[in-house]
Short mmCIF file of C-alpha atoms in Angstrom, two decimals:
data_model
loop_
_atom_site.label_atom_id
_atom_site.label_comp_id
_atom_site.label_asym_id
_atom_site.label_seq_id
_atom_site.Cartn_x
_atom_site.Cartn_y
_atom_site.Cartn_z
CA UNK K 348 -67.04 -26.52 -19.20
CA UNK K 349 -64.90 -29.24 -19.87
CA UNK K 350 -62.87 -30.90 -17.54
CA UNK K 351 -61.02 -29.40 -14.22
CA UNK K 352 -58.88 -26.69 -15.08
CA UNK K 353 -55.73 -25.44 -12.48
CA UNK K 354 -53.82 -22.34 -12.90
CA UNK K 355 -50.88 -21.96 -13.38
CA UNK K 356 -49.64 -24.91 -14.73
CA UNK K 357 -46.11 -24.26 -13.13
CA UNK K 358 -44.87 -21.96 -10.51
CA UNK K 359 -41.30 -21.45 -9.78
CA UNK K 360 -41.27 -19.07 -6.21
CA UNK K 361 -38.11 -18.43 -3.58
CA UNK K 362 -38.04 -19.93 -0.56
CA UNK K 363 -40.21 -17.74 1.95
CA UNK K 364 -42.57 -16.17 -0.34
CA UNK K 365 -46.50 -16.73 -1.06
CA UNK K 366 -48.37 -18.61 -3.28
CA UNK K 367 -51.89 -19.37 -4.51
CA UNK K 368 -52.71 -21.66 -6.68
CA UNK K 369 -56.27 -21.94 -8.57
CA UNK K 370 -58.61 -24.59 -9.45
CA UNK K 371 -61.80 -25.07 -11.53
CA UNK K 372 -63.94 -27.43 -11.13
CA UNK K 373 -65.98 -28.91 -13.45
CA UNK K 374 -69.53 -27.21 -13.49
CA UNK K 375 -72.34 -28.08 -11.31
CA UNK K 376 -69.94 -30.48 -9.29
CA UNK K 377 -70.18 -29.52 -5.30
CA UNK K 378 -66.81 -31.42 -4.05
CA UNK K 379 -63.31 -30.38 -4.68
CA UNK K 380 -60.91 -31.95 -3.31
CA UNK K 381 -56.52 -30.48 -3.22
CA UNK K 382 -54.11 -32.99 -3.62
CA UNK K 383 -50.10 -33.12 -3.22
CA UNK K 384 -47.63 -35.36 -5.49
CA UNK K 385 -44.12 -35.39 -4.89
CA UNK K 386 -41.97 -36.94 -7.10
CA UNK K 387 -42.23 -40.85 -7.36
CA UNK K 388 -45.30 -41.06 -5.35
CA UNK K 389 -48.75 -41.12 -5.44
CA UNK K 390 -50.93 -38.19 -4.75
CA UNK K 391 -51.64 -37.65 -0.55
CA UNK K 392 -54.55 -36.01 -0.04
CA UNK K 393 -54.66 -32.18 1.86
CA UNK K 394 -58.28 -30.95 2.07
CA UNK K 395 -61.85 -31.78 0.78
CA UNK K 396 -64.90 -29.15 0.18
CA UNK K 397 -68.46 -29.93 -0.15
CA UNK K 398 -69.90 -26.68 -1.22
CA UNK K 399 -68.28 -23.67 0.46
CA UNK K 400 -66.89 -25.07 3.74
CA UNK K 401 -63.87 -27.78 3.96
CA UNK K 402 -65.67 -31.15 5.23
CA UNK K 403 -62.33 -32.41 5.60
CA UNK K 404 -59.01 -30.46 6.18
CA UNK K 405 -57.07 -33.18 8.03
CA UNK K 406 -54.54 -33.54 5.33
CA UNK K 407 -53.44 -29.92 5.63
CA UNK K 408 -49.89 -30.55 6.75
CA UNK K 409 -49.05 -27.49 9.26
CA UNK K 410 -50.49 -24.18 9.42
CA UNK K 411 -48.73 -22.63 6.04
CA UNK K 412 -51.31 -24.55 3.73
CA UNK K 413 -54.94 -22.86 3.72
CA UNK K 414 -57.27 -23.32 1.21
CA UNK K 415 -60.73 -21.70 0.46
CA UNK K 416 -63.58 -21.91 -1.78
CA UNK K 417 -66.03 -18.83 -1.26
CA UNK K 418 -68.49 -19.44 -3.84
CA UNK K 419 -68.68 -23.04 -3.98
CA UNK K 420 -66.96 -23.50 -7.35
CA UNK K 421 -63.67 -21.97 -7.84
CA UNK K 422 -61.35 -22.89 -5.14
CA UNK K 423 -57.54 -21.47 -4.23
CA UNK K 424 -55.08 -23.36 -2.52
CA UNK K 425 -52.78 -20.59 -0.43
CA UNK K 426 -49.14 -21.18 0.94
CA UNK K 427 -47.32 -18.93 3.15
CA UNK K 428 -43.74 -18.99 4.19
CA UNK K 429 -43.12 -21.40 1.28
CA UNK K 430 -40.27 -23.97 1.77
CA UNK K 431 -38.38 -26.25 -0.69
CA UNK K 432 -40.27 -29.39 0.75
CA UNK K 433 -43.73 -27.91 -0.64
CA UNK K 434 -42.03 -28.46 -4.10
CA UNK K 435 -44.85 -30.82 -5.47
CA UNK K 436 -47.57 -31.00 -8.11
CA UNK K 437 -50.61 -29.80 -6.24
CA UNK K 438 -53.51 -31.77 -8.62
CA UNK K 439 -57.18 -30.66 -7.79
CA UNK K 440 -59.86 -33.09 -8.58
CA UNK K 441 -64.17 -32.47 -8.27
CA UNK K 442 -66.69 -34.80 -7.98
CA UNK K 443 -70.24 -34.30 -8.73
CA UNK K 444 -72.22 -34.47 -5.02
CA UNK K 445 -69.63 -35.29 -3.22
CA UNK K 446 -70.31 -38.24 -0.52
CA UNK K 447 -66.84 -37.89 0.32
CA UNK K 448 -64.52 -39.96 -1.62
CA UNK K 449 -67.58 -42.61 -3.26
CA UNK K 450 -68.00 -41.54 -6.70
CA UNK K 451 -65.69 -40.51 -9.39
CA UNK K 452 -63.28 -37.78 -8.84
CA UNK K 453 -62.20 -35.95 -12.36
CA UNK K 454 -58.66 -34.81 -11.92
CA UNK K 455 -57.34 -31.13 -13.49
CA UNK K 456 -53.38 -30.96 -15.17
CA UNK K 457 -52.01 -29.87 -11.36
CA UNK K 458 -50.05 -27.06 -10.69
CA UNK K 459 -46.24 -27.75 -10.83
CA UNK K 460 -44.81 -25.62 -7.81
CA UNK K 461 -41.02 -25.60 -7.04
CA UNK K 462 -39.53 -23.91 -4.53
CA UNK K 463 -36.44 -22.45 -5.03
CA UNK Y 635 -54.04 -45.20 8.92
CA UNK Y 636 -54.47 -46.90 5.41
CA UNK Y 637 -51.33 -48.22 3.21
CA UNK Y 638 -51.37 -48.84 -0.44
CA UNK Y 639 -48.74 -50.91 -2.01
CA UNK Y 640 -48.28 -51.11 -5.88
CA UNK Y 641 -46.37 -54.30 -7.43
CA UNK Y 642 -44.09 -54.16 -9.24
CA UNK Y 643 -42.98 -50.04 -9.18
CA UNK Y 644 -42.23 -50.50 -13.25
CA UNK Y 645 -43.06 -53.59 -16.19
CA UNK Y 646 -41.93 -53.21 -19.39
CA UNK Y 647 -43.67 -55.63 -22.08
CA UNK Y 648 -43.53 -56.26 -25.96
CA UNK Y 649 -46.96 -54.94 -27.65
CA UNK Y 650 -49.62 -57.46 -27.44
CA UNK Y 651 -48.75 -59.19 -24.14
CA UNK Y 652 -51.29 -59.67 -21.94
CA UNK Y 653 -50.31 -58.17 -18.36
CA UNK Y 654 -51.36 -57.81 -14.44
CA UNK Y 655 -50.71 -54.94 -12.01
CA UNK Y 656 -50.79 -55.55 -8.28
CA UNK Y 657 -52.46 -53.17 -5.42
CA UNK Y 658 -53.03 -53.95 -1.94
CA UNK Y 659 -54.46 -52.15 0.78
CA UNK Y 660 -54.06 -52.62 4.31
CA UNK Y 661 -57.55 -51.94 5.99
CA UNK Y 662 -60.34 -53.56 4.34
CA UNK Y 663 -63.29 -50.92 5.60
CA UNK Y 664 -63.08 -49.37 2.24
CA UNK Y 665 -65.87 -47.61 0.05
CA UNK Y 666 -64.78 -48.41 -3.54
CA UNK Y 667 -61.46 -49.32 -4.86
CA UNK Y 668 -60.30 -46.83 -8.35
CA UNK Y 669 -57.79 -47.46 -10.97
CA UNK Y 670 -56.07 -44.44 -12.63
CA UNK Y 671 -53.92 -43.60 -15.35
CA UNK Y 672 -51.27 -40.74 -15.57
CA UNK Y 673 -49.71 -39.91 -18.54
CA UNK Y 674 -46.13 -37.75 -17.86
CA UNK Y 675 -47.24 -33.98 -17.13
CA UNK Y 676 -50.55 -35.08 -16.89
CA UNK Y 677 -53.53 -35.45 -14.44
CA UNK Y 678 -55.08 -38.87 -13.78
CA UNK Y 679 -57.62 -40.47 -15.69
CA UNK Y 680 -59.98 -42.81 -13.81
CA UNK Y 681 -60.22 -46.25 -15.87
CA UNK Y 682 -61.88 -48.18 -13.67
CA UNK Y 683 -64.28 -47.80 -10.04
CA UNK Y 684 -65.19 -50.62 -8.29
CA UNK Y 685 -67.70 -50.49 -4.99
CA UNK Y 686 -67.00 -52.14 -2.14
CA UNK Y 687 -69.85 -54.53 -2.91
CA UNK Y 688 -68.49 -55.51 -6.30
CA UNK Y 689 -65.94 -58.15 -7.44
CA UNK Y 690 -64.90 -57.02 -10.89
CA UNK Y 691 -65.32 -54.10 -13.47
CA UNK Y 692 -64.86 -54.64 -17.31
CA UNK Y 693 -63.75 -51.52 -19.73
CA UNK Y 694 -62.83 -52.62 -22.82
CA UNK Y 695 -59.38 -54.06 -22.95
CA UNK Y 696 -59.25 -53.76 -18.79
CA UNK Y 697 -60.68 -55.61 -15.85
CA UNK Y 698 -59.89 -54.94 -12.51
CA UNK Y 699 -60.75 -57.48 -9.83
CA UNK Y 700 -61.29 -56.61 -6.15
CA UNK Y 701 -60.96 -58.99 -3.07
CA UNK Y 702 -61.71 -56.28 -0.06
CA UNK Y 703 -61.30 -59.44 2.61
CA UNK Y 704 -57.57 -60.09 1.09
CA UNK Y 705 -57.04 -56.57 0.50
CA UNK Y 706 -55.89 -57.16 -2.54
CA UNK Y 707 -56.98 -55.53 -6.36
CA UNK Y 708 -55.68 -56.27 -10.15
CA UNK Y 709 -55.88 -54.59 -13.24
CA UNK Y 710 -55.64 -57.26 -16.05
CA UNK Y 711 -54.62 -55.36 -19.17
CA UNK Y 712 -55.21 -57.68 -22.71
CA UNK Y 713 -53.53 -57.47 -25.80
CA UNK Y 714 -51.06 -54.22 -24.82
CA UNK Y 715 -50.46 -51.57 -26.97
CA UNK Y 716 -47.70 -48.92 -26.86
CA UNK Y 717 -50.26 -46.34 -26.14
CA UNK Y 718 -51.01 -48.08 -22.63
CA UNK Y 719 -47.54 -46.93 -21.78
CA UNK Y 720 -48.26 -44.70 -18.44
CA UNK Y 721 -48.05 -44.72 -14.72
CA UNK Y 722 -51.22 -47.10 -13.19
CA UNK Y 723 -52.24 -45.37 -10.04
CA UNK Y 724 -54.97 -47.61 -7.59
CA UNK Y 725 -56.44 -45.47 -4.95
CA UNK Y 726 -59.14 -47.08 -1.89
CA UNK Y 727 -61.65 -44.54 -0.54
CA UNK Y 728 -62.13 -44.41 3.21
CA UNK Y 729 -63.88 -41.63 4.64
CA UNK Y 730 -63.45 -38.42 2.83
CA UNK Y 731 -60.22 -39.49 1.47
CA UNK Y 732 -58.38 -41.34 -1.58
CA UNK Y 733 -55.59 -43.52 -0.80
CA UNK Y 734 -53.40 -43.64 -3.52
CA UNK Y 735 -51.10 -46.46 -4.36
CA UNK Y 736 -46.88 -45.17 -5.51
CA UNK Y 737 -48.12 -46.65 -9.02
CA UNK Y 738 -46.78 -49.07 -11.87
CA UNK Y 739 -45.06 -47.39 -14.45
CA UNK Y 740 -45.64 -49.03 -17.46
CA UNK Y 741 -44.15 -49.16 -21.06
CA UNK Y 742 -45.26 -51.11 -23.81
CA UNK Y 743 -42.73 -51.82 -26.79
CA UNK Y 744 -43.69 -51.67 -30.24
#
């Protein structure tokens, strides 16, 4: 595949609803990262997958946020009981071998989430 | 916790000028530093990656330096063009995480 893709590109939901955001990494990349970018801010780390397992989920803000990568490729970020403060751009990135953050990460275009 | 600061927050220059963007970080225990470009409504594009053992990296009109001991990096853009207009983000890597600055919004005026 060409690059990292994310769907949907935009998502509008109501407070309290459940949403799922999808990331398709570059084929063959073992590491996958999720970030959240609020308006006027830099991206903030949420979670890092090495293969199927979450190697570091220390950035998830609370237990309403959960992410999976069951087959070591596509990942889904799940947000329960959404709040207005969850509104942000959710970015996904992948890298070839993982090695933590020591190699270049390739970013997708992001999903813009708006919680009304 | 690592904190990354970028100065200035916004910069406007006429076409053809050389310019410098600054990035500082609080903890020198990093693996590498990376500069990204972000266009409105788009994801991030990696520009330059400097490993912690390196002092600088160059790509075309871009040159990035790293002084790990002082916690500073600069991105030098030569002969700026209107197409360089974007937000430039620096990020340092520690552990498994990237720590991003808030970015410098660059406008190059034709």
